[in-house]
Structure formats: structure tokens, C-alpha cells
mmCIF file of C-alpha atoms and ligand atoms in Angstrom:
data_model
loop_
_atom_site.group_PDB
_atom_site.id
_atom_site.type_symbol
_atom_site.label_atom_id
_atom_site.label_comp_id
_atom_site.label_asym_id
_atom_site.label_seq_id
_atom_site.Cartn_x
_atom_site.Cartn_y
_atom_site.Cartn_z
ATOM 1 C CA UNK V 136 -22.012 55.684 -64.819
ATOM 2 C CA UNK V 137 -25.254 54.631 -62.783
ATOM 3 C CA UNK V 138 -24.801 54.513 -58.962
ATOM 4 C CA UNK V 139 -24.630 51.130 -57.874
ATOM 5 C CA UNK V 140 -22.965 49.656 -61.447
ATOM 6 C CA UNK V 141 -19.753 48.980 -60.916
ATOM 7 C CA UNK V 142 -17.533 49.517 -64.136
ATOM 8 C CA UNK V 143 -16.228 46.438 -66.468
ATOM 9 C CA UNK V 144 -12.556 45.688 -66.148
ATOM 10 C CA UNK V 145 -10.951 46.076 -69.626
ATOM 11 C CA UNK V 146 -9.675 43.071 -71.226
ATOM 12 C CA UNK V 147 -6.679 41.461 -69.773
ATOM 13 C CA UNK V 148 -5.447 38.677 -71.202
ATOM 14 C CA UNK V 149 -4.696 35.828 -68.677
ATOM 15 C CA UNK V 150 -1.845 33.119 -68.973
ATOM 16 C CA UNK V 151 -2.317 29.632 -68.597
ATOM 17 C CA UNK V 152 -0.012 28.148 -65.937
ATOM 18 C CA UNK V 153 1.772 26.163 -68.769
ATOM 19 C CA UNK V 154 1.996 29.702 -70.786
ATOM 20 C CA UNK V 155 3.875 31.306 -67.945
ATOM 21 C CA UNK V 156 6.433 28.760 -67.366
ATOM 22 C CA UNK V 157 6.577 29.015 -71.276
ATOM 23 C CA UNK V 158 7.446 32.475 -71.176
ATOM 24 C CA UNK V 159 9.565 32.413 -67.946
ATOM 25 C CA UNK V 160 12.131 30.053 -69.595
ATOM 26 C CA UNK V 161 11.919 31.590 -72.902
ATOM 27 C CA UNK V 162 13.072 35.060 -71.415
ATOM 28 C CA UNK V 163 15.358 33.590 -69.002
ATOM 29 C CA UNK V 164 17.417 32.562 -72.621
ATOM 30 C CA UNK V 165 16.663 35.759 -73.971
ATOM 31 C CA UNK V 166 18.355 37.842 -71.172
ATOM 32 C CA UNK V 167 20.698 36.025 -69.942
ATOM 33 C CA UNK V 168 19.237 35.779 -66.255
ATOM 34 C CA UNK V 169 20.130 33.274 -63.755
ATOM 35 C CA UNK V 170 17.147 32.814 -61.447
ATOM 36 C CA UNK V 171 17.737 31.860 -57.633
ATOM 37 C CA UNK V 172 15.267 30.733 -55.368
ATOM 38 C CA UNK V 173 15.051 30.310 -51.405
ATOM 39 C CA UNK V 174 13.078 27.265 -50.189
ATOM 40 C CA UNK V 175 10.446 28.533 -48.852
ATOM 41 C CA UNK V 176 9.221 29.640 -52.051
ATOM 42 C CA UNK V 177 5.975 27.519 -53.440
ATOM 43 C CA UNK V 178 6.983 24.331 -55.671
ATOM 44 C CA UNK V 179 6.181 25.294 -58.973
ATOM 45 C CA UNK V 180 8.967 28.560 -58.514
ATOM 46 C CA UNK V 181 11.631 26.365 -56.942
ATOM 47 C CA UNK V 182 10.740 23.860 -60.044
ATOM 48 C CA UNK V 183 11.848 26.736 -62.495
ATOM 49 C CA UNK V 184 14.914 28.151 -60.620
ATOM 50 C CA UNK V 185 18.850 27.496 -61.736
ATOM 51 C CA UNK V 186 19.851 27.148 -57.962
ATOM 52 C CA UNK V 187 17.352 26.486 -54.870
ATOM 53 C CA UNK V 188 19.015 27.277 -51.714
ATOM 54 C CA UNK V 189 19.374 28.417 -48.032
ATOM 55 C CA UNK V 190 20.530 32.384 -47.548
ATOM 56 C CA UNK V 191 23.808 31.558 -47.365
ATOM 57 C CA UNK V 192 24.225 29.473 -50.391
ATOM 58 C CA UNK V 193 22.208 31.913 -52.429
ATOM 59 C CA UNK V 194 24.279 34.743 -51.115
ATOM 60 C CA UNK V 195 27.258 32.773 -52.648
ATOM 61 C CA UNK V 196 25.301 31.925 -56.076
ATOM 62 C CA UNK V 197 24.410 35.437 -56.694
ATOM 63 C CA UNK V 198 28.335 36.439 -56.161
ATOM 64 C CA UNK V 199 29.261 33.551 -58.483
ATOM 65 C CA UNK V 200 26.915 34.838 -61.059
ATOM 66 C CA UNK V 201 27.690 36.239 -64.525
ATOM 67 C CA UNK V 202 24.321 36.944 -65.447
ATOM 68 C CA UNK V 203 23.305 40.386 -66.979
ATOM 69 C CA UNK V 204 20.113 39.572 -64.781
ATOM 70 C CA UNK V 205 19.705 38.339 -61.116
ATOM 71 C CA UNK V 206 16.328 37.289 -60.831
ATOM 72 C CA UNK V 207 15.596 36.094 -57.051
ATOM 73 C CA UNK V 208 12.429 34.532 -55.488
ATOM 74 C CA UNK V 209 12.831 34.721 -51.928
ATOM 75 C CA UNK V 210 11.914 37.436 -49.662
ATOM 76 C CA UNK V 211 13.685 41.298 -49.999
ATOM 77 C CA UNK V 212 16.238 41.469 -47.413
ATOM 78 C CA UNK V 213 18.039 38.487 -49.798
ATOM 79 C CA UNK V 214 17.422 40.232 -53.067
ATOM 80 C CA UNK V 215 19.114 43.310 -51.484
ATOM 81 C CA UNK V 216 22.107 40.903 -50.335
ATOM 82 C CA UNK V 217 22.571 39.362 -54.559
ATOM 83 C CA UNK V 218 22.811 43.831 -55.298
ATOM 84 C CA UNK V 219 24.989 44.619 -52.520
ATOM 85 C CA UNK V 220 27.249 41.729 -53.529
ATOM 86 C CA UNK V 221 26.689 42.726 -57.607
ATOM 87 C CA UNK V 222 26.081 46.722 -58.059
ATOM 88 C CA UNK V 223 26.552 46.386 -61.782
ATOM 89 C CA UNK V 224 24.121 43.564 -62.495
ATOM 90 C CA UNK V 225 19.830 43.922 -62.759
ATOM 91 C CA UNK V 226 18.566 42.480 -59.495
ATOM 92 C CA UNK V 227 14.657 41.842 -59.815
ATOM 93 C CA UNK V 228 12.604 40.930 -56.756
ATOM 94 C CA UNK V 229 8.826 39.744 -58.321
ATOM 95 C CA UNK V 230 7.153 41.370 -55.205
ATOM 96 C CA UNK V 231 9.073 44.440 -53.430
ATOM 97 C CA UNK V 232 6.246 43.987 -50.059
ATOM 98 C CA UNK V 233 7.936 40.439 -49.761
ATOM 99 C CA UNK V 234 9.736 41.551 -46.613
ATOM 100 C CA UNK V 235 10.482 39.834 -43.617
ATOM 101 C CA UNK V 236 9.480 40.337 -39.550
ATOM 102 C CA UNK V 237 13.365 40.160 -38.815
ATOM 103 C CA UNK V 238 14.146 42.752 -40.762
ATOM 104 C CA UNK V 239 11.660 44.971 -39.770
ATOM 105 C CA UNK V 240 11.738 44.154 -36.486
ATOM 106 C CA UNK V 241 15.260 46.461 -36.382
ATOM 107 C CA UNK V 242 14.618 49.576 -37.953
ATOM 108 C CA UNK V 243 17.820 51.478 -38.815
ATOM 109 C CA UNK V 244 17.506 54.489 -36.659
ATOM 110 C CA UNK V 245 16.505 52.366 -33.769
ATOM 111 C CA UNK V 246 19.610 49.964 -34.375
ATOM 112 C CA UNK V 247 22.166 52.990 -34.762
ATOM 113 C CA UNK V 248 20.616 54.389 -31.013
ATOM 114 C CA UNK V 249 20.963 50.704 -29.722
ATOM 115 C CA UNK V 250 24.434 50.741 -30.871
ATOM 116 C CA UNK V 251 25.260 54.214 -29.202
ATOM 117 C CA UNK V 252 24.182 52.397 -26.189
ATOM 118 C CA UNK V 253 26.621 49.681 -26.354
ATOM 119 C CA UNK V 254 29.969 51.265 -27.515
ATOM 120 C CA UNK V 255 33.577 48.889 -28.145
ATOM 121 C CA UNK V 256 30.883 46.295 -29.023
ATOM 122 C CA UNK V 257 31.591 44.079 -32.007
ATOM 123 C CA UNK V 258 28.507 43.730 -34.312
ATOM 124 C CA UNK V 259 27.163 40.300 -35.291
ATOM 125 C CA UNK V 260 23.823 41.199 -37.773
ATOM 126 C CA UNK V 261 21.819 38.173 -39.092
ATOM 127 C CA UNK V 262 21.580 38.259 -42.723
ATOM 128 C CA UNK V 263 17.626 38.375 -42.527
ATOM 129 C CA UNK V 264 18.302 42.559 -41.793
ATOM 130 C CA UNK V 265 18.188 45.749 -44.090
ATOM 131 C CA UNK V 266 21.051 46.823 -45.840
ATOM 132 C CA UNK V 267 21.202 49.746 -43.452
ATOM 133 C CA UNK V 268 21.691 47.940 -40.572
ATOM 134 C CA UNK V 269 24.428 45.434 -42.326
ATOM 135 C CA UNK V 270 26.351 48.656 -42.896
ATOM 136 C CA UNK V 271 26.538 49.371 -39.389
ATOM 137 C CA UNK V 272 27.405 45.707 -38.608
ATOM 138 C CA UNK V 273 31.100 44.422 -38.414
ATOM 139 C CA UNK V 274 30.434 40.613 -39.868
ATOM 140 C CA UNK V 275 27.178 39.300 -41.154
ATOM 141 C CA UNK V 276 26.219 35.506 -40.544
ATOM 142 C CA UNK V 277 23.185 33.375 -41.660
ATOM 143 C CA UNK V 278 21.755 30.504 -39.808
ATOM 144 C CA UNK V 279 24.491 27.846 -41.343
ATOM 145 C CA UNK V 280 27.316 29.885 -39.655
ATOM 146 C CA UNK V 281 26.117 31.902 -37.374
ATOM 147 C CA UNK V 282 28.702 29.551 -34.398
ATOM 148 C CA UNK V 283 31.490 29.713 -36.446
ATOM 149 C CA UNK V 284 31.135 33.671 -37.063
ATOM 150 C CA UNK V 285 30.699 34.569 -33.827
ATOM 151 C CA UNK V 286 33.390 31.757 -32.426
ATOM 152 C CA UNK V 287 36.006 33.740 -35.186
ATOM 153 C CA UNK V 288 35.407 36.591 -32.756
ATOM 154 C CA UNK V 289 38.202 36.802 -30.188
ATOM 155 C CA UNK V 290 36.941 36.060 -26.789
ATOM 156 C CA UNK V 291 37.797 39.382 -24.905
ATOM 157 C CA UNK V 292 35.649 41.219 -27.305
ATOM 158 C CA UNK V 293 31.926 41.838 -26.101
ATOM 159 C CA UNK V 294 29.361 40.707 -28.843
ATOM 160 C CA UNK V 295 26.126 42.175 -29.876
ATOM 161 C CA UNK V 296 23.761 39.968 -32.094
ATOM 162 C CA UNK V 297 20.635 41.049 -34.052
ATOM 163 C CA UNK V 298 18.237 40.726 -35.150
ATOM 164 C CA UNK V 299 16.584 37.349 -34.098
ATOM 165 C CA UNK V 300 16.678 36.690 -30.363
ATOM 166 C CA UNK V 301 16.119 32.959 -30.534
ATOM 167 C CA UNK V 302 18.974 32.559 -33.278
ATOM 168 C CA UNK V 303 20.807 34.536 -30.600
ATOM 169 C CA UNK V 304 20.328 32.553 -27.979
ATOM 170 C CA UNK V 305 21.121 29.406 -29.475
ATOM 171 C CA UNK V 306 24.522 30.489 -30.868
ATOM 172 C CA UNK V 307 24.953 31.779 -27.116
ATOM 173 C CA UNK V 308 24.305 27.990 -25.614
ATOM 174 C CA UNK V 309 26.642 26.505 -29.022
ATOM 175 C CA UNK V 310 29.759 28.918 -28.397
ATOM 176 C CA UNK V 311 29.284 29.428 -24.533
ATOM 177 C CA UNK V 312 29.857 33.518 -25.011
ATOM 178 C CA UNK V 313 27.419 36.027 -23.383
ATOM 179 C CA UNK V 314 26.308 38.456 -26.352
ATOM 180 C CA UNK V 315 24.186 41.403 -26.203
ATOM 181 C CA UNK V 316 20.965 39.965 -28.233
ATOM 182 C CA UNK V 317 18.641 43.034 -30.008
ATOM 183 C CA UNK V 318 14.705 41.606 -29.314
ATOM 184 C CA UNK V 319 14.154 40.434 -32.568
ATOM 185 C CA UNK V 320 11.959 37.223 -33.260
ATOM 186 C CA UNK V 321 10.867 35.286 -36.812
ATOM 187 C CA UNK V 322 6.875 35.676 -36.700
ATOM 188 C CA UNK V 323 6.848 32.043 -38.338
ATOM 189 C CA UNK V 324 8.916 30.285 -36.189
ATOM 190 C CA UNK V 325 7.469 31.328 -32.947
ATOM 191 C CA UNK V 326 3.913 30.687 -34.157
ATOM 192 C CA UNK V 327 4.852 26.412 -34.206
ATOM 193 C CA UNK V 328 2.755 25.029 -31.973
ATOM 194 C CA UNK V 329 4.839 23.001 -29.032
ATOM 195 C CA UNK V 330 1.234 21.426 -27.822
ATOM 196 C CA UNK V 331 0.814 20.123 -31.787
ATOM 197 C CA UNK V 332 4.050 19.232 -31.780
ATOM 198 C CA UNK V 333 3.940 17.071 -28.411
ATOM 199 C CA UNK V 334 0.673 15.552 -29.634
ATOM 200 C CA UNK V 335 2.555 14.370 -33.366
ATOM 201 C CA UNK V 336 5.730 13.229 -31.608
ATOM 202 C CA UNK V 337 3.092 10.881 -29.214
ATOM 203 C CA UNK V 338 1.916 9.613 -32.275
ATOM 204 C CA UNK V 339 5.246 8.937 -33.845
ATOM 205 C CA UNK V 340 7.812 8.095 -31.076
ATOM 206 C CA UNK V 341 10.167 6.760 -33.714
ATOM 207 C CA UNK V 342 10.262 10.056 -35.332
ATOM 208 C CA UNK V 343 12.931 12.528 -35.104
ATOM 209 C CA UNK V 344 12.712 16.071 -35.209
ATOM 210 C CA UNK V 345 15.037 19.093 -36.946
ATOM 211 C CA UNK V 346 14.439 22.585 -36.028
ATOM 212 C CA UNK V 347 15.608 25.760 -37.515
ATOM 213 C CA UNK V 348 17.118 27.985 -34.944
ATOM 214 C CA UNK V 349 14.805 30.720 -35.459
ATOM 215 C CA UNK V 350 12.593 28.503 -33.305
ATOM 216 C CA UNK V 351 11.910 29.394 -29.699
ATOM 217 C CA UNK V 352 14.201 27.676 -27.213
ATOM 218 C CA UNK V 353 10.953 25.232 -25.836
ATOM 219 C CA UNK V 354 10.754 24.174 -29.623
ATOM 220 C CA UNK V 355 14.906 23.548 -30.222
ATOM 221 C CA UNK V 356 14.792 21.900 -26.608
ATOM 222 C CA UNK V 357 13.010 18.837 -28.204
ATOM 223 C CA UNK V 358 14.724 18.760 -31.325
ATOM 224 C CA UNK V 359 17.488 15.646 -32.498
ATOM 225 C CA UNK V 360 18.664 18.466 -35.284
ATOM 226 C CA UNK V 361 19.501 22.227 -35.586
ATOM 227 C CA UNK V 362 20.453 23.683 -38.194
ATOM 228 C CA UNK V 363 19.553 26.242 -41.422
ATOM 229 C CA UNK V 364 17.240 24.752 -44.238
ATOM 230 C CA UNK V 365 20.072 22.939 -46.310
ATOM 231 C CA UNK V 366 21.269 21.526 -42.814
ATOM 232 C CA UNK V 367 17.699 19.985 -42.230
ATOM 233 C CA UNK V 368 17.490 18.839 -46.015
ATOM 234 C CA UNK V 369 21.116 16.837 -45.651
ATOM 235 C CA UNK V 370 19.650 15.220 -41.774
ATOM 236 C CA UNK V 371 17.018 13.760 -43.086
ATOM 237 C CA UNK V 372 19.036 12.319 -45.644
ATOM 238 C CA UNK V 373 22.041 10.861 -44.090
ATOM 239 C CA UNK V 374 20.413 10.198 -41.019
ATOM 240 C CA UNK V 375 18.845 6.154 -40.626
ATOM 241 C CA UNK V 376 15.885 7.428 -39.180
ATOM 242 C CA UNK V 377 12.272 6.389 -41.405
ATOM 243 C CA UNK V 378 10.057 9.908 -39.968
ATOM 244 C CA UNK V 379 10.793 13.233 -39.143
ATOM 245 C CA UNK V 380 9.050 15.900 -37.976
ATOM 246 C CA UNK V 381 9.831 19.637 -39.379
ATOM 247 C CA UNK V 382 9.813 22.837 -37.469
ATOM 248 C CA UNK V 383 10.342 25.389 -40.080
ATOM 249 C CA UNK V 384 8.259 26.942 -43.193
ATOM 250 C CA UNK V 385 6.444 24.267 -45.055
ATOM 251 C CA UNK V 386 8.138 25.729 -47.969
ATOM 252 C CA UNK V 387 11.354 23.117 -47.391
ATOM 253 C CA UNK V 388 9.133 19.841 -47.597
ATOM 254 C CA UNK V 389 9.355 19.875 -51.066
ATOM 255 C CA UNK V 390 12.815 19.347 -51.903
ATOM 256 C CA UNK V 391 12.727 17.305 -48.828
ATOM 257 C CA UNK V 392 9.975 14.861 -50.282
ATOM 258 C CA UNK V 393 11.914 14.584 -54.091
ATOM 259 C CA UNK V 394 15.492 13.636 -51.612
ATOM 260 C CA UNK V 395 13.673 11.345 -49.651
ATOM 261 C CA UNK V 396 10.703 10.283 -51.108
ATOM 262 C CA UNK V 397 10.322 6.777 -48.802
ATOM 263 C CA UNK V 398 10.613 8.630 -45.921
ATOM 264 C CA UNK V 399 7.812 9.864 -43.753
ATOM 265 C CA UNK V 400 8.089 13.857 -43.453
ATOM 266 C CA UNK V 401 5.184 15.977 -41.392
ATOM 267 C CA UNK V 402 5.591 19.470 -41.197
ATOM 268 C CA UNK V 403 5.344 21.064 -37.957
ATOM 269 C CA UNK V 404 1.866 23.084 -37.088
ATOM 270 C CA UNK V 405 1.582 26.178 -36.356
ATOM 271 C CA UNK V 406 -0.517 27.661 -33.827
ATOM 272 C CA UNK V 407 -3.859 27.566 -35.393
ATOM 273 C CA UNK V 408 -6.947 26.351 -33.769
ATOM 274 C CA UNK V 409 -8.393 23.763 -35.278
ATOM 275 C CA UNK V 410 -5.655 22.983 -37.538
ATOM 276 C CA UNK V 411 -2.667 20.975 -37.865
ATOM 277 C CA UNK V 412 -1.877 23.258 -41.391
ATOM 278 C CA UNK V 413 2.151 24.178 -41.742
ATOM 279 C CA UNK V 414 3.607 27.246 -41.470
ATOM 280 C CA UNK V 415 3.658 29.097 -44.043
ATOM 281 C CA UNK V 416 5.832 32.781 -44.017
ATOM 282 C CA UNK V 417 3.718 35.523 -46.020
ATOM 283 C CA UNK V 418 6.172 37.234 -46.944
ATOM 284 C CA UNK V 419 7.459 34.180 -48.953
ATOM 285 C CA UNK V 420 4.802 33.181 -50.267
ATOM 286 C CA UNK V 421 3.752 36.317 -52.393
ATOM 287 C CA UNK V 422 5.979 35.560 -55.192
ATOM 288 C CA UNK V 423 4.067 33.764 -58.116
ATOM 289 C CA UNK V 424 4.440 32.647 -61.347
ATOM 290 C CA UNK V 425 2.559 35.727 -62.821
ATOM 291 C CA UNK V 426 4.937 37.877 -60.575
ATOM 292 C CA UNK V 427 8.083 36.266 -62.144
ATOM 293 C CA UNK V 428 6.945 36.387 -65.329
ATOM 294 C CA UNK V 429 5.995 39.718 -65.400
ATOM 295 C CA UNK V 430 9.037 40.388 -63.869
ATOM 296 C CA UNK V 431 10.893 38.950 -66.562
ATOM 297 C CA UNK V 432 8.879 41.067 -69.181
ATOM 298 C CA UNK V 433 9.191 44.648 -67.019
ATOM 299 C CA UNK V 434 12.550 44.303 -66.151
ATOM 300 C CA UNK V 435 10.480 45.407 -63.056
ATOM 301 C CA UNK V 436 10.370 46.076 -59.968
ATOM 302 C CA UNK V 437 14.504 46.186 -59.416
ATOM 303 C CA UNK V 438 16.780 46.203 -56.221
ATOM 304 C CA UNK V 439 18.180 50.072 -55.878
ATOM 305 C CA UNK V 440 20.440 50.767 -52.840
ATOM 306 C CA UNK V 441 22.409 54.014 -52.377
ATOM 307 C CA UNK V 442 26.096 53.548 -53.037
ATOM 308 C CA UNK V 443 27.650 54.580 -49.654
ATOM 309 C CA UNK V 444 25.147 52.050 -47.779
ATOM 310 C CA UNK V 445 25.796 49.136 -50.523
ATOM 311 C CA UNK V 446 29.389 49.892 -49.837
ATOM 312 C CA UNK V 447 29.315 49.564 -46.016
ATOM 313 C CA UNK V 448 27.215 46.618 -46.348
ATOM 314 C CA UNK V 449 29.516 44.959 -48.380
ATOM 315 C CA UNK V 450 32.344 44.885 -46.366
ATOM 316 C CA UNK V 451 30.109 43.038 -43.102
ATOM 317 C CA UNK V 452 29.027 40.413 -46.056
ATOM 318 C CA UNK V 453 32.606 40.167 -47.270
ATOM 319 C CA UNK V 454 33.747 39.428 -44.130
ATOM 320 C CA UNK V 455 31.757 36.156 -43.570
ATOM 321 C CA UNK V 456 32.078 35.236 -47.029
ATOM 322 C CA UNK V 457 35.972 35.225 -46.261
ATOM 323 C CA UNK V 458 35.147 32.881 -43.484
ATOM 324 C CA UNK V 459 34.101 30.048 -46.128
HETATM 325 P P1 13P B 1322 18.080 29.905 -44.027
HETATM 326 O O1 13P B 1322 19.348 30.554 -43.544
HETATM 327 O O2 13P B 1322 17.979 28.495 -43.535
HETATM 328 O O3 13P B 1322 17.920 30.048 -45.482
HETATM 329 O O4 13P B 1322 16.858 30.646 -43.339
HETATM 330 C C1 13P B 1322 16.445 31.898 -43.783
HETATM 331 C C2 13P B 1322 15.156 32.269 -43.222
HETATM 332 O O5 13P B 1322 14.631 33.304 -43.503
HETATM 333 C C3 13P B 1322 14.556 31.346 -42.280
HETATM 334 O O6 13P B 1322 13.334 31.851 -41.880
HETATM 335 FE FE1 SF4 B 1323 11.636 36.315 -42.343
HETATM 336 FE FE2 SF4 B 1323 10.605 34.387 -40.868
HETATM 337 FE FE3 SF4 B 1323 9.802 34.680 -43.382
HETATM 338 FE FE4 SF4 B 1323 12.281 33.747 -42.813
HETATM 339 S S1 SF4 B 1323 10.324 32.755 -42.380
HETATM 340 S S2 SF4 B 1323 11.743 35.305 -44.336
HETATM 341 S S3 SF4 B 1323 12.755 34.951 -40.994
HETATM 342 S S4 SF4 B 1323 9.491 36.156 -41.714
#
């Protein structure tokens, strides 16, 4: 080849948007797949899914399912949760990088030395963590439950909680129990702007505003509603109120907007300069149509996890699921 001339891709051939959704629901028949979907993922995926949920409900969905094929669009700490909870069944993630801050913010070796350094401790992991460190946890809880799980905990026994510090601190202030919190944060959350928010809630004093509890305590101080993404979807619903303002991923305005389409709903900015643009979670985000598809077609890339870890795992997930 001549230096300088860069060499000519061979031919790929590209599908259409409409092609892809074709072909999605075509093989979802084919192979018997049930396809779950967080919401936070982009419109068009969440339009496609059997079941659109928060972590919790899609933990229950995928042990519900009798699919030979779990097909999840979210992010991998949740595809890892549908295998732990169904070794036998295909779990396909479209993107394996879609990971998650929380999860890597507690690295397993790290966890097991922070746990050596608080012995007779019981251990409260947040379902946005590796299977690793759920197998060294005693009960796992997700944002919709994290109260009652750690309220089920009998009041002599010291608590730790990981992985998200703010999630941590708000259970603290809801149950009124001292726990040990590992300094974990959401990068999305803690990037919402409190000035931007200030500035909407000026401009809207009739609106209300829901917070996830990932959010930073100066964010959750302000807010008329905490709670996980299905809890935010069902405020704005039952609640009187004409606007609201959203501090979470822009991901949930969607299915927000088709419940409540008269309704005013502004997603809360993040910290930005010189723009009032949502925030958005990467890690999210990098599922696409093309990535499902191909997904579909590959049987590719799949959820492994070693047996022993799976198994240890398990029995912290069971343990909440038990709790309802
Ligand atoms: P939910 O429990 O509301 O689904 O939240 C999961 C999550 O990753 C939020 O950032
Ligand atoms: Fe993880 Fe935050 Fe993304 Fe949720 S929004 S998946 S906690 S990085």
C-alpha cells in the first residue's frame, strides 16, 4: 500500500433502523428470548423490550422467566444478577464495557480487606455491585427496598452498606440506624447540578421535584419525592401536581412522558457549563439497536460467572427476594 493511503473498508452491509427492529423481533420468535430492559436505556430499546423496569423489578422478571434466552439492555452488573438468578438459561448483554461507577467503585479484593476490617458486621451490598462482592454480602437490596432490607435487620446487629454512599446515607436518615457506609458514589447522580436546579425550580415554583437516592444529600434535601425509577414514574402519576422536575438519568422521561403526557416533565441538568442537557449514564447508553441485534444473531457476547461465586451470590439475592 502507498504511505499516506489509508486502506478501503470491505463491504459491510448496513441495516436500516426499520431492518433492525425487523430482525430483532423476528429472532426474538425464533429463539424464544424474553428481552428486559432498564429505563435508562434510549427509547427506541425500551420500545422493543417485553418488560421495562427498575433493578428490582427486572431482577424479579428475569427469575420469572422461561425463556431459553435472557436478553437484557441495561448495564452489566444487572445482566450478571438475570445469570446468577438463572445458571441454565443464555444471558446476553449487547455491550459487555456497559458497566457501572458503583460497581467499580468496590473492587472485590478491596471489599474482602474492608470486610476483614469490620468483623460480626452484617453485610448490606447494593445491587449495582459485582457478583463477587454480592457473594461476600449477607442480603442484597436495590433502591426500592433498600429501608425495608436494612430495617429486617435486627437492631443490635452493626450494619455495613456498599457500595453507594449517598444511597447509604439516606437509608441511614429513613431507618435511624448508624451503618458502616463503603465510599462509593453514582458518577451520574452527583454530576446534577444543584445551581441548575435552584435556577429551574425559580422558574417553576409550582413544580415538584423526585430524586433518586443515588443523589447527593444537598440534591434529596430539596426534593417532595425519593424513591427508585418505578417510584418516581408512579409520583408523578398519582400525585395532583401539573410539573415536575427529575433528578435522575434522562433515560426515565420517556416512559414518564407516554404515563403522563399533559404533564410538564424537565429533566434535571447536570453539571455542564453552558448547558441545561440531562444526564445521561454512559454506561447505559452504549447499548443500540445494532448491538441487540447482533446480539440476537451471535448469541454473543454472554454472561459467564464461575459456579462457586454465582452460588454465593445467590443466596444474598435470595434473601431480599424472600423479603417481597
Ligand atoms: P433503580 O433501582 O431505580 O433501577 O436504579 C438503578 C440505577 O442504576 C440507578 O442509577
Ligand atoms: Fe451505575 Fe449510575 Fe449508570 Fe446507574 S446511572 S448504572 S448507578 S453509573
Amino acid at each position: 500500500m502507498i504511505a499516506g493511503q489509508t486502506m478501503r473498508e470491505p463491504d459491510v452491509p448496513t441495516l436500516s433502523a426499520f431492518e433492525l427492529v425487523e430482525g430483532i423481533q423476528r429472532m426474538k420468535r425464533e429463539k424464544n428470548v424474553v428481552f428486559l430492559a432498564h429505563y435508562y436505556q434510549q427509547p427506541e430499546i425500551q420500545e422493543l423490550a417485553d418488560f421495562v423496569g427498575d433493578s428490582l423489578a427486572l431482577a424479579q422478571a428475569a427469575d420469572r422467566s422461561k425463556a431459553d434466552i435472557i436478553l437484557f439492555a441495561g448495564v452489566h452488573f444487572m445482566a450478571e444478577t438475570a445469570k446468577i438468578l438463572n445458571p441454565k438459561r443464555t444471558v446476553l448483554l449487547p455491550d459487555l464495557d456497559a458497566g457501572c461507577s458503583l460497581a467499580d467503585s468496590a473492587p472485590p479484593e478491596k471489599f474482602r480487606a474492608f470486610l476483614d476490617q469490620h468483623p460480626d458486621h452484617v453485610v448490606v451490598s447494593y445491587i449495582n455491585c459485582s457478583a463477587e462482592v454480592k457473594a461476600m454480602s449477607d442480603i442484597i437490596c436495590t433502591s426500592s427496598n433498600a429501608v425495608r432490607v436494612v430495617n429486617s435487620i435486627p437492631a443490635d446487629r452493626k450494619v455495613i452498606f456498599a457500595p453507594d454512599k449517598h444511597l447509604g446515607a439516606y437509608v441511614q436518615r429513613m431507618t435511624g440506624r448508624k451503618l458502616v457506609l463503603w465510599d462509593g458514589v453514582c458518577e451520574v447522580h452527583v454530576d446534577i447540578s444543584l445551581d441548575k436546579m435552584k435556577f429551574l425550580l425559580g422558574k417553576h415554583p409550582d413544580a415538584k421535584l423526585v430524586a433518586h437516592p443515588e443523589c447527593p444529600p444537598h440534591i434529596l434535601a430539596e426534593a417532595d419525592h425519593v424513591g427508585s425509577t418505578t417510584s418516581l414514574l408512579d409520583f408523578v402519576q398519582r400525585d395532583p401536581g401539573s410539573t415536575f422536575i427529575v433528578a435522575t438519568e434522562g433515560g426515565i422521561l420517556h416512559k414518564m412522558r407516554q404515563a403522563v403526557p399533559h404533564k410538564t416533565l424537565i429533566a434535571a441538568p447536570a453539571n455542564v457549563e453552558n448547558s441545561c442537557a440531562c444526564s445521561e449514564c454512559p454506561y447505559m447508553k452504549m447499548n443500540t439497536l445494532q448491538k441487540v441485534h447482533d446480539a440476537l444473531l451471535n448469541g454473543s457476547p454472554e454472561i459467564i460467572l464461575e459456579e462457586s461465586v454465582r452460588r454465593g451470590a445467590e443466596k444474598a439475592l435470595r434473601r431480599m427476594m424472600e423479603l417481597g
